[in-house]
Coordinates of C-alpha atoms in Angstrom, one line a residue:
M405 CA 10.8 32.8 -7.6
I406 CA 9.8 29.3 -9.4
D407 CA 5.9 29.3 -10.3
I408 CA 3.3 26.5 -11.4
K409 CA 4.1 27.0 -15.0
Q410 CA 7.8 26.5 -14.9
L411 CA 7.1 23.2 -13.1
K412 CA 4.2 22.2 -15.6
C413 CA 6.7 22.9 -18.9
F414 CA 9.7 21.6 -17.1
I415 CA 7.6 18.1 -16.3
T416 CA 6.2 17.9 -20.0
C417 CA 9.8 18.5 -21.5
A418 CA 11.0 15.7 -19.4
D419 CA 7.6 13.3 -20.1
V420 CA 8.4 14.1 -24.2
G421 CA 11.9 14.2 -24.2
S422 CA 12.1 17.3 -26.6
F423 CA 11.7 21.1 -26.4
S424 CA 9.8 21.2 -29.4
E425 CA 7.4 18.0 -28.7
A426 CA 6.9 19.9 -25.5
A427 CA 5.9 23.2 -27.0
S428 CA 3.4 21.2 -29.3
V429 CA 1.8 19.6 -26.0
L430 CA 1.8 23.2 -24.3
Y431 CA 0.4 24.8 -27.6
T432 CA 3.4 27.4 -27.5
T433 CA 6.6 28.0 -29.5
Q434 CA 9.8 26.3 -29.3
S435 CA 11.6 29.4 -28.2
S436 CA 9.1 30.1 -25.4
V437 CA 9.4 26.6 -23.8
S438 CA 13.3 26.9 -24.1
K439 CA 13.1 30.3 -22.4
V440 CA 11.3 28.9 -19.7
I441 CA 13.5 26.2 -18.8
R442 CA 16.4 28.6 -18.7
A443 CA 14.9 30.6 -16.4
L444 CA 14.2 27.7 -14.3
E445 CA 17.8 26.0 -14.3
E446 CA 19.1 30.1 -13.6
E447 CA 16.7 30.1 -10.7
M448 CA 18.0 26.7 -9.2
Q449 CA 21.3 27.3 -10.6
A450 CA 21.6 24.0 -11.7
S451 CA 21.3 22.0 -15.1
L452 CA 18.1 20.2 -15.7
F453 CA 18.9 18.9 -19.1
I454 CA 21.2 17.0 -21.2
R455 CA 21.1 18.6 -24.8
N456 CA 21.7 16.5 -27.7
P457 CA 20.8 16.6 -31.6
H458 CA 18.4 13.9 -30.6
G459 CA 16.7 15.7 -28.1
I460 CA 16.7 16.0 -24.1
S461 CA 17.5 13.8 -21.1
L462 CA 17.5 14.6 -17.2
T463 CA 20.8 15.3 -15.2
P464 CA 21.1 14.0 -12.0
N465 CA 19.8 17.3 -10.7
G466 CA 16.8 17.1 -13.1
K467 CA 15.7 13.7 -11.9
Q468 CA 15.6 15.2 -8.3
A469 CA 13.8 18.2 -9.5
Y470 CA 11.2 15.7 -11.2
A471 CA 10.1 13.9 -8.4
Y472 CA 9.9 17.1 -6.3
A473 CA 7.9 19.0 -9.2
S474 CA 5.8 16.3 -9.6
R475 CA 4.6 16.4 -5.7
V476 CA 4.1 20.0 -6.3
L477 CA 1.7 19.4 -9.3
E478 CA -0.3 16.8 -7.8
N479 CA -1.1 18.7 -4.6
V480 CA -2.0 21.8 -6.9
E481 CA -4.4 19.1 -8.4
A482 CA -5.6 17.8 -5.2
M483 CA -5.9 21.5 -3.9
A484 CA -8.4 22.5 -7.3
E485 CA -10.4 19.4 -6.7
L486 CA -11.0 20.2 -2.8
S487 CA -12.2 23.9 -4.2
T488 CA -14.8 22.2 -6.5
A489 CA -16.0 19.5 -3.9
G490 CA -18.2 21.6 -1.7
D491 CA -20.1 19.3 0.3
T492 CA -19.3 16.2 -1.3
Q493 CA -18.4 13.7 1.5
W494 CA -14.8 12.0 1.0
L495 CA -14.1 8.7 3.1
N496 CA -10.4 8.6 2.4
I497 CA -8.6 5.6 3.9
S498 CA -5.7 3.2 3.1
F499 CA -4.6 -0.1 4.2
N500 CA -2.3 -3.0 4.0
P501 CA -3.1 -5.3 0.9
S502 CA -6.1 -7.5 2.4
S503 CA -8.6 -9.2 0.7
W504 CA -10.9 -9.2 4.0
M505 CA -10.3 -5.1 4.1
A506 CA -11.4 -4.8 0.4
D507 CA -14.5 -6.9 0.9
C508 CA -15.4 -4.8 3.7
F509 CA -14.8 -1.7 1.8
V510 CA -16.8 -2.8 -1.0
K511 CA -20.1 -3.7 1.3
F512 CA -20.0 -0.4 3.3
Y513 CA -20.1 1.6 -0.3
Q514 CA -23.1 -0.6 -1.2
L515 CA -24.5 0.1 1.8
H516 CA -23.7 4.0 2.2
G517 CA -23.0 4.8 -1.6
K518 CA -25.6 7.9 -1.6
E519 CA -25.2 10.8 -3.7
N520 CA -22.7 12.7 -2.1
L521 CA -20.4 9.7 -1.1
H522 CA -16.8 9.7 -2.7
C523 CA -14.4 7.0 -1.3
Q524 CA -10.5 6.9 -1.7
A525 CA -8.9 3.7 -1.1
H526 CA -4.9 3.1 -0.9
T527 CA -3.2 -0.2 -0.6
G528 CA 0.5 -0.1 0.6
K529 CA 3.2 -0.6 2.9
M530 CA 3.3 0.1 6.7
R531 CA 5.6 3.0 6.0
E532 CA 3.3 4.4 3.4
V533 CA 0.1 4.1 5.1
L534 CA 1.7 6.0 8.0
E535 CA 3.0 8.4 5.9
R536 CA -0.5 9.3 4.2
I537 CA -2.2 9.8 7.6
H538 CA 0.7 11.7 8.5
E539 CA 0.2 14.0 5.1
Y540 CA -3.5 14.3 5.5
K541 CA -4.2 12.3 2.3
D542 CA -6.2 9.5 4.2
E543 CA -7.9 9.8 7.7
L544 CA -7.8 6.2 8.8
G545 CA -5.4 3.5 8.0
F546 CA -5.6 -0.2 8.9
L547 CA -2.3 -2.5 9.3
Y548 CA -1.2 -5.7 10.0
V549 CA 1.6 -5.4 12.2
T550 CA 3.8 -8.5 12.9
T551 CA 6.1 -9.1 15.9
R552 CA 9.1 -7.9 14.2
Q553 CA 7.4 -4.5 12.9
Q554 CA 6.6 -3.5 16.5
T555 CA 9.4 -1.3 17.4
D556 CA 9.5 0.5 13.8
L557 CA 6.0 1.2 14.5
Q558 CA 6.1 2.8 17.9
Y559 CA 9.0 5.0 16.6
L560 CA 7.2 6.0 13.8
L561 CA 4.0 7.0 15.6
V562 CA 5.9 9.2 18.0
R563 CA 7.4 10.9 14.8
K564 CA 4.6 11.6 13.1
Q565 CA 2.2 12.2 15.9
L566 CA 0.1 9.4 15.0
E567 CA -1.9 6.4 17.4
F568 CA -2.4 3.1 16.6
V569 CA -5.3 1.0 18.0
P570 CA -5.1 -2.7 18.0
L571 CA -8.3 -4.7 17.2
K572 CA -7.8 -8.1 17.1
E573 CA -4.7 -10.8 17.0
L574 CA -4.1 -13.2 14.6
D575 CA -1.9 -16.2 13.8
T576 CA 0.9 -16.4 10.9
C577 CA -0.3 -19.0 8.7
L578 CA 1.3 -21.3 5.6
Y579 CA -1.3 -21.0 2.5
P580 CA -0.2 -23.9 0.1
G581 CA -1.9 -22.7 -2.8
G582 CA -3.9 -24.7 -5.4
G583 CA -1.2 -26.9 -6.5
H584 CA -0.5 -27.9 -3.1
L585 CA -3.6 -28.5 -1.7
Q586 CA -4.0 -31.5 0.3
K587 CA -5.9 -34.7 -1.2
E588 CA -7.8 -37.8 0.2
G589 CA -6.3 -36.5 3.9
K590 CA -2.6 -36.7 2.9
P591 CA -0.7 -34.2 4.6
L592 CA 1.9 -32.1 2.9
T593 CA 5.9 -33.7 3.3
Q594 CA 9.0 -32.1 4.4
E595 CA 10.3 -32.4 0.9
E596 CA 7.2 -30.4 -0.5
I597 CA 7.3 -27.9 2.3
Q598 CA 10.9 -27.3 1.2
N599 CA 10.3 -27.2 -2.5
L600 CA 7.7 -24.6 -2.3
H601 CA 7.7 -21.3 -4.1
Y602 CA 6.0 -18.1 -2.8
I603 CA 3.6 -15.5 -4.0
Q604 CA 4.0 -12.6 -1.3
N605 CA 2.6 -8.9 -0.8
F606 CA 6.3 -7.5 0.0
L607 CA 9.7 -9.1 -0.8
E608 CA 11.6 -7.6 1.7
D609 CA 10.2 -9.4 4.9
A610 CA 10.1 -12.9 3.5
R611 CA 13.2 -14.4 4.6
N612 CA 12.3 -13.7 8.2
Y613 CA 9.5 -16.9 7.9
E614 CA 12.9 -19.6 7.2
G615 CA 13.1 -22.3 9.6
W616 CA 9.2 -21.4 11.3
K617 CA 7.5 -24.9 12.6
L618 CA 4.4 -25.8 11.1
D619 CA 1.8 -26.9 13.6
T620 CA 1.6 -30.1 12.5
D621 CA 2.3 -33.6 14.5
D622 CA 5.3 -34.1 12.4
N623 CA 7.3 -30.8 13.4
L624 CA 7.4 -29.7 9.7
T625 CA 9.9 -26.8 9.0
L626 CA 9.6 -23.9 6.4
G627 CA 13.1 -24.2 4.2
K628 CA 14.4 -21.7 2.2
I629 CA 11.7 -18.8 1.2
D630 CA 11.9 -18.5 -2.6
V631 CA 9.3 -15.5 -3.8
S632 CA 8.5 -16.0 -7.3
V633 CA 5.8 -13.3 -7.4
V634 CA 5.6 -10.1 -5.4
T635 CA 1.9 -8.0 -5.7
N636 CA 0.1 -5.7 -3.5
S637 CA -3.0 -6.9 -6.1
D638 CA -5.8 -8.9 -3.8
Y639 CA -6.9 -10.4 -7.1
I640 CA -3.8 -11.7 -8.5
M641 CA -2.9 -13.3 -5.0
E642 CA -6.1 -14.8 -4.8
K643 CA -6.2 -16.0 -8.5
M644 CA -2.7 -17.3 -8.1
L645 CA -3.5 -19.4 -4.8
D646 CA -6.7 -21.0 -6.2
H647 CA -5.5 -21.5 -9.7
G648 CA -1.3 -22.1 -9.5
N649 CA 1.3 -23.8 -7.7
L650 CA 2.4 -20.8 -5.3
A651 CA 2.2 -20.7 -1.8
N652 CA 1.9 -17.7 0.6
I653 CA 2.6 -16.6 4.1
S654 CA 0.3 -13.9 6.0
G655 CA -2.0 -13.8 8.4
D656 CA -5.0 -15.9 9.3
T657 CA -8.7 -14.7 8.5
L658 CA -10.1 -12.1 10.4
T659 CA -13.4 -13.6 10.5
P660 CA -13.0 -17.5 10.3
A661 CA -16.5 -17.9 11.2
K662 CA -18.0 -16.2 8.3
T663 CA -15.6 -16.0 5.7
K664 CA -14.8 -18.6 3.3
S665 CA -11.2 -19.3 3.5
R666 CA -8.4 -21.5 1.7
P667 CA -6.8 -24.6 3.5
S668 CA -4.1 -23.1 5.7
I669 CA -1.5 -24.3 8.2
R670 CA -0.5 -22.3 11.5
L671 CA 3.1 -21.4 12.1
T672 CA 4.8 -21.5 15.4
H673 CA 7.5 -19.2 16.2
E674 CA 8.3 -16.5 19.3
S675 CA 7.2 -13.9 16.4
S676 CA 4.2 -15.5 14.9
K677 CA 1.4 -13.2 16.1
I678 CA 0.1 -10.2 13.9
T679 CA -2.2 -7.7 15.6
F680 CA -4.4 -6.0 13.1
G681 CA -5.5 -2.5 14.3
Y682 CA -6.2 1.2 12.8
V683 CA -4.2 4.2 12.6
K684 CA -5.2 7.9 12.8
R685 CA -3.9 11.2 13.9
E686 CA -2.9 12.0 17.3
N687 CA -5.6 13.9 19.4
T688 CA -8.0 14.3 16.4
P689 CA -11.5 13.4 16.1
L690 CA -12.4 11.5 13.6
T691 CA -15.0 13.1 10.7
P692 CA -18.3 11.4 11.0
L693 CA -18.3 9.4 8.0
A694 CA -14.6 7.9 9.1
E695 CA -16.1 6.9 12.5
T696 CA -19.1 5.5 10.7
F697 CA -16.7 3.3 8.6
L698 CA -14.6 2.5 11.7
T699 CA -17.7 1.1 13.6
Y700 CA -18.6 -0.9 10.7
I701 CA -15.1 -2.4 10.3
K702 CA -15.4 -3.2 14.0
Q703 CA -18.7 -4.7 14.2
E704 CA -17.5 -7.3 11.0
L705 CA -15.2 -8.3 13.4
T706 CA -17.4 -9.2 16.3
E707 CA -20.3 -10.4 14.2
E708 CA -18.9 -14.1 14.3

C-alpha cells in the first residue's frame, strides 16, 4: 500500500530533478531514495521517472501521479493544522474576483478580528468556488452569475448538492478606463469603442460581449473584444483601469450610493443581467461566524 513517506519522496524527487538532490533535501541517502521510488513504481505498476545521465524527469504517468500526490499531501497538511487549531474560529470563504467583496472582507475583519478569529479568503471562477464549497474547503461562496451561466450553475448545484441564494441583480457595464475617460462632456465615438483593448478576470467569457449595445443616445456597439490582460487580482485591475488605456466589462457596483465608482456605460442585451448571491452546502446550517459574515454582507447591500 502506498504511504505518505513514499509520496513525499516522490514529490521531492520530481521538484529537484535528481535522486541525489532529493536525498540531500530529505536527509537520507541516494540509495534509500532510489529504493523508495522503485517500491512506489512497483506498487503502481508504472514508470514514474525517465532516468538519464543529467537527472530525472517525469513520465506521462509520473505527471498524473504528481498531481494526485500533491493533493494528498495538501490534505494531510490541512488535517495536521486542523488537529492543532483547538478552539480557533475560522471563516473560510471564496468569491469571484471583486473589489467590493475584498473591501467587505477587510472591513469585517477589522470589526471582528478578535484573538481567536482566523480567516481564509480565496478568489476564483464559478466552478472553482462551487468545488471548494463541495469539498468543505470553504463554507460560503459569493458569485456574480451572468444570464449565460445560469444553466451551468443549476446543473452544478444539483450535482454537488449546493444551493444558491440570489441577493441582488446588476447591470453589465463598460468601464472605459483612465485613458479613455470622457473629457469636457465629450462622449466616446464608435471608432474609439471599436479600438478598445480590455483587461478581464476571465478570458473565455470575453467574446460573448461582442455586438452588445451601449446605453447611449447614439446606439454605439461593442466591436471585437481584444483582451490584452487577464488577471484575478483586484489590485492590478483597479490600477490598470485608473492609470492605463485598458477597458473592462463587468457588473455594476453593488452599492452605488456609498461606493466611489469609476465612470461606466451600461450595456443593453438580452443577457446583460448579472445576479449576485451566495452559495452554501444544501441543508447544512452555517456556523455562527459564517452566519455573522453573511449578515454583514446583507447589511452592506441594503445600507444605501
